[in-house]
PDB file of N, CA and C in Angstrom:
ATOM      1  N   MET A   1      -8.728   8.315  27.929  1.00 51.00           N
ATOM      2  CA  MET A   1      -9.713   8.654  26.922  1.00 51.00           C
ATOM      3  C   MET A   1      -9.430   7.819  25.669  1.00 51.00           C
ATOM      4  N   SER A   2     -10.435   7.188  25.127  1.00 57.00           N
ATOM      5  CA  SER A   2     -10.266   6.360  23.932  1.00 57.00           C
ATOM      6  C   SER A   2     -10.443   7.207  22.673  1.00 57.00           C
ATOM      7  N   ASP A   3     -10.061   6.630  21.522  1.00 57.00           N
ATOM      8  CA  ASP A   3     -10.261   7.313  20.250  1.00 57.00           C
ATOM      9  C   ASP A   3     -11.729   7.639  20.037  1.00 57.00           C
ATOM     10  N   ALA A   4     -12.616   6.726  20.455  1.00 61.00           N
ATOM     11  CA  ALA A   4     -14.050   6.958  20.287  1.00 61.00           C
ATOM     12  C   ALA A   4     -14.495   8.169  21.098  1.00 61.00           C
ATOM     13  N   ASP A   5     -13.917   8.345  22.283  1.00 69.00           N
ATOM     14  CA  ASP A   5     -14.278   9.482  23.127  1.00 69.00           C
ATOM     15  C   ASP A   5     -13.762  10.801  22.566  1.00 69.00           C
ATOM     16  N   SER A   6     -12.570  10.766  21.980  1.00 72.00           N
ATOM     17  CA  SER A   6     -11.952  12.001  21.507  1.00 72.00           C
ATOM     18  C   SER A   6     -12.341  12.355  20.075  1.00 72.00           C
ATOM     19  N   GLY A   7     -12.962  11.417  19.364  1.00 74.00           N
ATOM     20  CA  GLY A   7     -13.357  11.668  17.986  1.00 74.00           C
ATOM     21  C   GLY A   7     -12.212  11.503  17.000  1.00 74.00           C
ATOM     22  N   THR A   8     -11.088  10.932  17.444  1.00 73.00           N
ATOM     23  CA  THR A   8      -9.966  10.694  16.537  1.00 73.00           C
ATOM     24  C   THR A   8      -9.942   9.231  16.140  1.00 73.00           C
ATOM     25  N   ALA A   9      -9.220   8.959  15.064  1.00 78.00           N
ATOM     26  CA  ALA A   9      -9.103   7.578  14.601  1.00 78.00           C
ATOM     27  C   ALA A   9      -7.751   7.392  13.948  1.00 78.00           C
ATOM     28  N   ASN A  10      -7.237   6.178  14.021  1.00 76.00           N
ATOM     29  CA  ASN A  10      -6.013   5.832  13.318  1.00 76.00           C
ATOM     30  C   ASN A  10      -6.426   5.193  12.011  1.00 76.00           C
ATOM     31  N   ILE A  11      -6.070   5.816  10.904  1.00 80.00           N
ATOM     32  CA  ILE A  11      -6.431   5.306   9.588  1.00 80.00           C
ATOM     33  C   ILE A  11      -5.159   4.851   8.888  1.00 80.00           C
ATOM     34  N   THR A  12      -5.126   3.591   8.495  1.00 70.00           N
ATOM     35  CA  THR A  12      -3.977   3.051   7.779  1.00 70.00           C
ATOM     36  C   THR A  12      -4.061   3.507   6.335  1.00 70.00           C
ATOM     37  N   PRO A  13      -3.011   4.167   5.825  1.00 75.00           N
ATOM     38  CA  PRO A  13      -3.049   4.624   4.439  1.00 75.00           C
ATOM     39  C   PRO A  13      -3.037   3.447   3.466  1.00 75.00           C
ATOM     40  N   VAL A  14      -3.509   3.687   2.254  1.00 75.00           N
ATOM     41  CA  VAL A  14      -3.460   2.667   1.219  1.00 75.00           C
ATOM     42  C   VAL A  14      -2.015   2.242   1.060  1.00 75.00           C
ATOM     43  N   GLY A  15      -1.799   0.941   1.049  1.00 77.00           N
ATOM     44  CA  GLY A  15      -0.445   0.429   0.952  1.00 77.00           C
ATOM     45  C   GLY A  15       0.250   0.322   2.300  1.00 77.00           C
ATOM     46  N   GLY A  16      -0.420   0.811   3.352  1.00 86.00           N
ATOM     47  CA  GLY A  16       0.134   0.703   4.695  1.00 86.00           C
ATOM     48  C   GLY A  16      -0.032  -0.710   5.225  1.00 86.00           C
ATOM     49  N   ASN A  17       0.497  -0.943   6.408  1.00 93.00           N
ATOM     50  CA  ASN A  17       0.415  -2.283   6.986  1.00 93.00           C
ATOM     51  C   ASN A  17      -0.434  -2.233   8.257  1.00 93.00           C
ATOM     52  N   ILE A  18      -1.659  -2.677   8.142  1.00 92.00           N
ATOM     53  CA  ILE A  18      -2.597  -2.677   9.272  1.00 92.00           C
ATOM     54  C   ILE A  18      -2.067  -3.504  10.432  1.00 92.00           C
ATOM     55  N   PHE A  19      -1.276  -4.521  10.125  1.00 95.00           N
ATOM     56  CA  PHE A  19      -0.755  -5.387  11.178  1.00 95.00           C
ATOM     57  C   PHE A  19       0.253  -4.650  12.061  1.00 95.00           C
ATOM     58  N   LEU A  20       1.005  -3.718  11.476  1.00 93.00           N
ATOM     59  CA  LEU A  20       1.869  -2.856  12.291  1.00 93.00           C
ATOM     60  C   LEU A  20       1.024  -1.972  13.192  1.00 93.00           C
ATOM     61  N   ASP A  21      -0.041  -1.413  12.622  1.00 89.00           N
ATOM     62  CA  ASP A  21      -0.940  -0.550  13.391  1.00 89.00           C
ATOM     63  C   ASP A  21      -1.577  -1.307  14.553  1.00 89.00           C
ATOM     64  N   LEU A  22      -1.785  -2.599  14.376  1.00 92.00           N
ATOM     65  CA  LEU A  22      -2.401  -3.411  15.425  1.00 92.00           C
ATOM     66  C   LEU A  22      -1.396  -3.851  16.486  1.00 92.00           C
ATOM     67  N   GLY A  23      -0.113  -3.543  16.266  1.00 94.00           N
ATOM     68  CA  GLY A  23       0.888  -3.822  17.280  1.00 94.00           C
ATOM     69  C   GLY A  23       1.696  -5.089  17.099  1.00 94.00           C
ATOM     70  N   PHE A  24       1.571  -5.741  15.943  1.00 97.00           N
ATOM     71  CA  PHE A  24       2.388  -6.926  15.700  1.00 97.00           C
ATOM     72  C   PHE A  24       3.850  -6.509  15.524  1.00 97.00           C
ATOM     73  N   PRO A  25       4.793  -7.376  15.903  1.00 97.00           N
ATOM     74  CA  PRO A  25       6.204  -7.080  15.660  1.00 97.00           C
ATOM     75  C   PRO A  25       6.436  -6.902  14.157  1.00 97.00           C
ATOM     76  N   PRO A  26       7.370  -6.034  13.764  1.00 96.00           N
ATOM     77  CA  PRO A  26       7.562  -5.733  12.335  1.00 96.00           C
ATOM     78  C   PRO A  26       7.728  -6.956  11.433  1.00 96.00           C
ATOM     79  N   ASP A  27       8.545  -7.926  11.828  1.00 97.00           N
ATOM     80  CA  ASP A  27       8.739  -9.109  10.975  1.00 97.00           C
ATOM     81  C   ASP A  27       7.440  -9.881  10.781  1.00 97.00           C
ATOM     82  N   GLU A  28       6.688 -10.037  11.863  1.00 98.00           N
ATOM     83  CA  GLU A  28       5.422 -10.758  11.780  1.00 98.00           C
ATOM     84  C   GLU A  28       4.397  -9.962  10.978  1.00 98.00           C
ATOM     85  N   ALA A  29       4.399  -8.642  11.156  1.00 97.00           N
ATOM     86  CA  ALA A  29       3.460  -7.790  10.430  1.00 97.00           C
ATOM     87  C   ALA A  29       3.675  -7.895   8.923  1.00 97.00           C
ATOM     88  N   VAL A  30       4.930  -7.916   8.498  1.00 96.00           N
ATOM     89  CA  VAL A  30       5.238  -8.046   7.074  1.00 96.00           C
ATOM     90  C   VAL A  30       4.751  -9.395   6.547  1.00 96.00           C
ATOM     91  N   ALA A  31       4.995 -10.456   7.301  1.00 97.00           N
ATOM     92  CA  ALA A  31       4.559 -11.791   6.877  1.00 97.00           C
ATOM     93  C   ALA A  31       3.039 -11.886   6.819  1.00 97.00           C
ATOM     94  N   LEU A  32       2.363 -11.319   7.799  1.00 97.00           N
ATOM     95  CA  LEU A  32       0.900 -11.356   7.818  1.00 97.00           C
ATOM     96  C   LEU A  32       0.308 -10.560   6.658  1.00 97.00           C
ATOM     97  N   LYS A  33       0.885  -9.407   6.358  1.00 94.00           N
ATOM     98  CA  LYS A  33       0.389  -8.599   5.240  1.00 94.00           C
ATOM     99  C   LYS A  33       0.600  -9.338   3.927  1.00 94.00           C
ATOM    100  N   ALA A  34       1.760  -9.974   3.762  1.00 95.00           N
ATOM    101  CA  ALA A  34       2.030 -10.723   2.534  1.00 95.00           C
ATOM    102  C   ALA A  34       1.028 -11.864   2.360  1.00 95.00           C
ATOM    103  N   ALA A  35       0.757 -12.581   3.443  1.00 96.00           N
ATOM    104  CA  ALA A  35      -0.214 -13.683   3.375  1.00 96.00           C
ATOM    105  C   ALA A  35      -1.608 -13.157   3.050  1.00 96.00           C
ATOM    106  N   SER A  36      -1.963 -12.047   3.668  1.00 94.00           N
ATOM    107  CA  SER A  36      -3.268 -11.441   3.411  1.00 94.00           C
ATOM    108  C   SER A  36      -3.382 -10.998   1.956  1.00 94.00           C
ATOM    109  N   ASP A  37      -2.335 -10.336   1.453  1.00 92.00           N
ATOM    110  CA  ASP A  37      -2.345  -9.892   0.060  1.00 92.00           C
ATOM    111  C   ASP A  37      -2.488 -11.068  -0.901  1.00 92.00           C
ATOM    112  N   ARG A  38      -1.778 -12.172  -0.621  1.00 94.00           N
ATOM    113  CA  ARG A  38      -1.889 -13.359  -1.487  1.00 94.00           C
ATOM    114  C   ARG A  38      -3.326 -13.870  -1.521  1.00 94.00           C
ATOM    115  N   LYS A  39      -3.981 -13.904  -0.369  1.00 94.00           N
ATOM    116  CA  LYS A  39      -5.369 -14.381  -0.325  1.00 94.00           C
ATOM    117  C   LYS A  39      -6.298 -13.443  -1.089  1.00 94.00           C
ATOM    118  N   ILE A  40      -6.082 -12.147  -0.942  1.00 91.00           N
ATOM    119  CA  ILE A  40      -6.922 -11.175  -1.650  1.00 91.00           C
ATOM    120  C   ILE A  40      -6.757 -11.332  -3.155  1.00 91.00           C
ATOM    121  N   TRP A  41      -5.499 -11.396  -3.626  1.00 91.00           N
ATOM    122  CA  TRP A  41      -5.264 -11.519  -5.067  1.00 91.00           C
ATOM    123  C   TRP A  41      -5.818 -12.827  -5.614  1.00 91.00           C
ATOM    124  N   ALA A  42      -5.709 -13.898  -4.850  1.00 91.00           N
ATOM    125  CA  ALA A  42      -6.261 -15.187  -5.296  1.00 91.00           C
ATOM    126  C   ALA A  42      -7.773 -15.100  -5.423  1.00 91.00           C
ATOM    127  N   GLN A  43      -8.424 -14.442  -4.490  1.00 90.00           N
ATOM    128  CA  GLN A  43      -9.887 -14.311  -4.554  1.00 90.00           C
ATOM    129  C   GLN A  43     -10.295 -13.419  -5.724  1.00 90.00           C
ATOM    130  N   LEU A  44      -9.558 -12.328  -5.933  1.00 87.00           N
ATOM    131  CA  LEU A  44      -9.861 -11.458  -7.075  1.00 87.00           C
ATOM    132  C   LEU A  44      -9.695 -12.214  -8.389  1.00 87.00           C
ATOM    133  N   ALA A  45      -8.639 -13.019  -8.495  1.00 88.00           N
ATOM    134  CA  ALA A  45      -8.419 -13.805  -9.712  1.00 88.00           C
ATOM    135  C   ALA A  45      -9.533 -14.830  -9.899  1.00 88.00           C
ATOM    136  N   ALA A  46      -9.957 -15.469  -8.813  1.00 87.00           N
ATOM    137  CA  ALA A  46     -11.044 -16.449  -8.895  1.00 87.00           C
ATOM    138  C   ALA A  46     -12.339 -15.772  -9.324  1.00 87.00           C
ATOM    139  N   ASN A  47     -12.601 -14.590  -8.776  1.00 85.00           N
ATOM    140  CA  ASN A  47     -13.805 -13.851  -9.165  1.00 85.00           C
ATOM    141  C   ASN A  47     -13.758 -13.492 -10.645  1.00 85.00           C
ATOM    142  N   ALA A  48     -12.603 -13.029 -11.110  1.00 84.00           N
ATOM    143  CA  ALA A  48     -12.469 -12.661 -12.523  1.00 84.00           C
ATOM    144  C   ALA A  48     -12.647 -13.893 -13.413  1.00 84.00           C
ATOM    145  N   ALA A  49     -12.060 -15.013 -13.009  1.00 85.00           N
ATOM    146  CA  ALA A  49     -12.173 -16.245 -13.800  1.00 85.00           C
ATOM    147  C   ALA A  49     -13.611 -16.739 -13.847  1.00 85.00           C
ATOM    148  N   ALA A  50     -14.353 -16.494 -12.789  1.00 83.00           N
ATOM    149  CA  ALA A  50     -15.747 -16.928 -12.728  1.00 83.00           C
ATOM    150  C   ALA A  50     -16.680 -15.936 -13.421  1.00 83.00           C
ATOM    151  N   GLY A  51     -16.115 -14.842 -13.911  1.00 82.00           N
ATOM    152  CA  GLY A  51     -16.924 -13.854 -14.618  1.00 82.00           C
ATOM    153  C   GLY A  51     -17.787 -13.017 -13.706  1.00 82.00           C
ATOM    154  N   LYS A  52     -17.455 -12.968 -12.439  1.00 75.00           N
ATOM    155  CA  LYS A  52     -18.228 -12.149 -11.511  1.00 75.00           C
ATOM    156  C   LYS A  52     -18.003 -10.687 -11.814  1.00 75.00           C
ATOM    157  N   ASP A  53     -19.051  -9.899 -11.665  1.00 63.00           N
ATOM    158  CA  ASP A  53     -18.960  -8.456 -11.873  1.00 63.00           C
ATOM    159  C   ASP A  53     -18.225  -7.854 -10.684  1.00 63.00           C
ATOM    160  N   ASN A  54     -16.935  -7.648 -10.863  1.00 58.00           N
ATOM    161  CA  ASN A  54     -16.098  -7.189  -9.762  1.00 58.00           C
ATOM    162  C   ASN A  54     -15.046  -6.248 -10.343  1.00 58.00           C
ATOM    163  N   ALA A  55     -15.298  -4.949 -10.268  1.00 52.00           N
ATOM    164  CA  ALA A  55     -14.389  -3.970 -10.861  1.00 52.00           C
ATOM    165  C   ALA A  55     -12.984  -4.107 -10.310  1.00 52.00           C
ATOM    166  N   THR A  56     -12.859  -4.447  -9.032  1.00 58.00           N
ATOM    167  CA  THR A  56     -11.521  -4.541  -8.461  1.00 58.00           C
ATOM    168  C   THR A  56     -10.745  -5.698  -9.067  1.00 58.00           C
ATOM    169  N   ALA A  57     -11.418  -6.732  -9.525  1.00 52.00           N
ATOM    170  CA  ALA A  57     -10.720  -7.843 -10.172  1.00 52.00           C
ATOM    171  C   ALA A  57     -10.073  -7.359 -11.464  1.00 52.00           C
ATOM    172  N   GLU A  58     -10.740  -6.469 -12.178  1.00 56.00           N
ATOM    173  CA  GLU A  58     -10.180  -5.925 -13.407  1.00 56.00           C
ATOM    174  C   GLU A  58      -9.011  -4.989 -13.107  1.00 56.00           C
ATOM    175  N   GLU A  59      -9.065  -4.314 -11.986  1.00 58.00           N
ATOM    176  CA  GLU A  59      -8.024  -3.363 -11.611  1.00 58.00           C
ATOM    177  C   GLU A  59      -6.844  -4.035 -10.912  1.00 58.00           C
ATOM    178  N   ALA A  60      -7.005  -5.248 -10.451  1.00 58.00           N
ATOM    179  CA  ALA A  60      -5.989  -5.904  -9.638  1.00 58.00           C
ATOM    180  C   ALA A  60      -4.601  -5.918 -10.276  1.00 58.00           C
ATOM    181  N   PRO A  61      -4.451  -6.277 -11.556  1.00 59.00           N
ATOM    182  CA  PRO A  61      -3.087  -6.291 -12.110  1.00 59.00           C
ATOM    183  C   PRO A  61      -2.413  -4.919 -12.055  1.00 59.00           C
ATOM    184  N   ALA A  62      -3.156  -3.849 -12.315  1.00 56.00           N
ATOM    185  CA  ALA A  62      -2.580  -2.503 -12.262  1.00 56.00           C
ATOM    186  C   ALA A  62      -2.212  -2.125 -10.838  1.00 56.00           C
ATOM    187  N   ILE A  63      -3.058  -2.466  -9.890  1.00 53.00           N
ATOM    188  CA  ILE A  63      -2.780  -2.165  -8.487  1.00 53.00           C
ATOM    189  C   ILE A  63      -1.550  -2.931  -8.041  1.00 53.00           C
ATOM    190  N   ARG A  64      -1.474  -4.191  -8.398  1.00 53.00           N
ATOM    191  CA  ARG A  64      -0.333  -5.023  -7.999  1.00 53.00           C
ATOM    192  C   ARG A  64       0.965  -4.433  -8.543  1.00 53.00           C
ATOM    193  N   GLN A  65       0.957  -3.944  -9.797  1.00 51.00           N
ATOM    194  CA  GLN A  65       2.152  -3.328 -10.358  1.00 51.00           C
ATOM    195  C   GLN A  65       2.552  -2.094  -9.567  1.00 51.00           C
ATOM    196  N   ASP A  66       1.583  -1.265  -9.165  1.00 50.00           N
ATOM    197  CA  ASP A  66       1.869  -0.072  -8.382  1.00 50.00           C
ATOM    198  C   ASP A  66       2.516  -0.412  -7.058  1.00 50.00           C
ATOM    199  N   GLU A  67       2.098  -1.495  -6.417  1.00 52.00           N
ATOM    200  CA  GLU A  67       2.639  -1.883  -5.111  1.00 52.00           C
ATOM    201  C   GLU A  67       4.081  -2.355  -5.228  1.00 52.00           C
ATOM    202  N   ARG A  68       4.492  -2.830  -6.376  1.00 49.00           N
ATOM    203  CA  ARG A  68       5.852  -3.341  -6.542  1.00 49.00           C
ATOM    204  C   ARG A  68       6.869  -2.219  -6.722  1.00 49.00           C
ATOM    205  N   LYS A  69       6.413  -1.014  -7.009  1.00 43.00           N
ATOM    206  CA  LYS A  69       7.325   0.108  -7.266  1.00 43.00           C
ATOM    207  C   LYS A  69       8.032   0.524  -6.011  1.00 43.00           C
TER     208      LYS A  69
END
């Protein structure tokens, strides 16, 4: 029985590592998440620099600080 059949789902919590959930080995999952995070932050910074209306770009520095704790 699949998750779709049973009505259950695996939800990755905020700050979790989706790559672990997808079955990648832990070392690779950490590297993939770090690379993904770098791309996200770069895009948010580019959006903010371009003056795009993007609330998450304004929140990015605060979110990044929370993740470092």
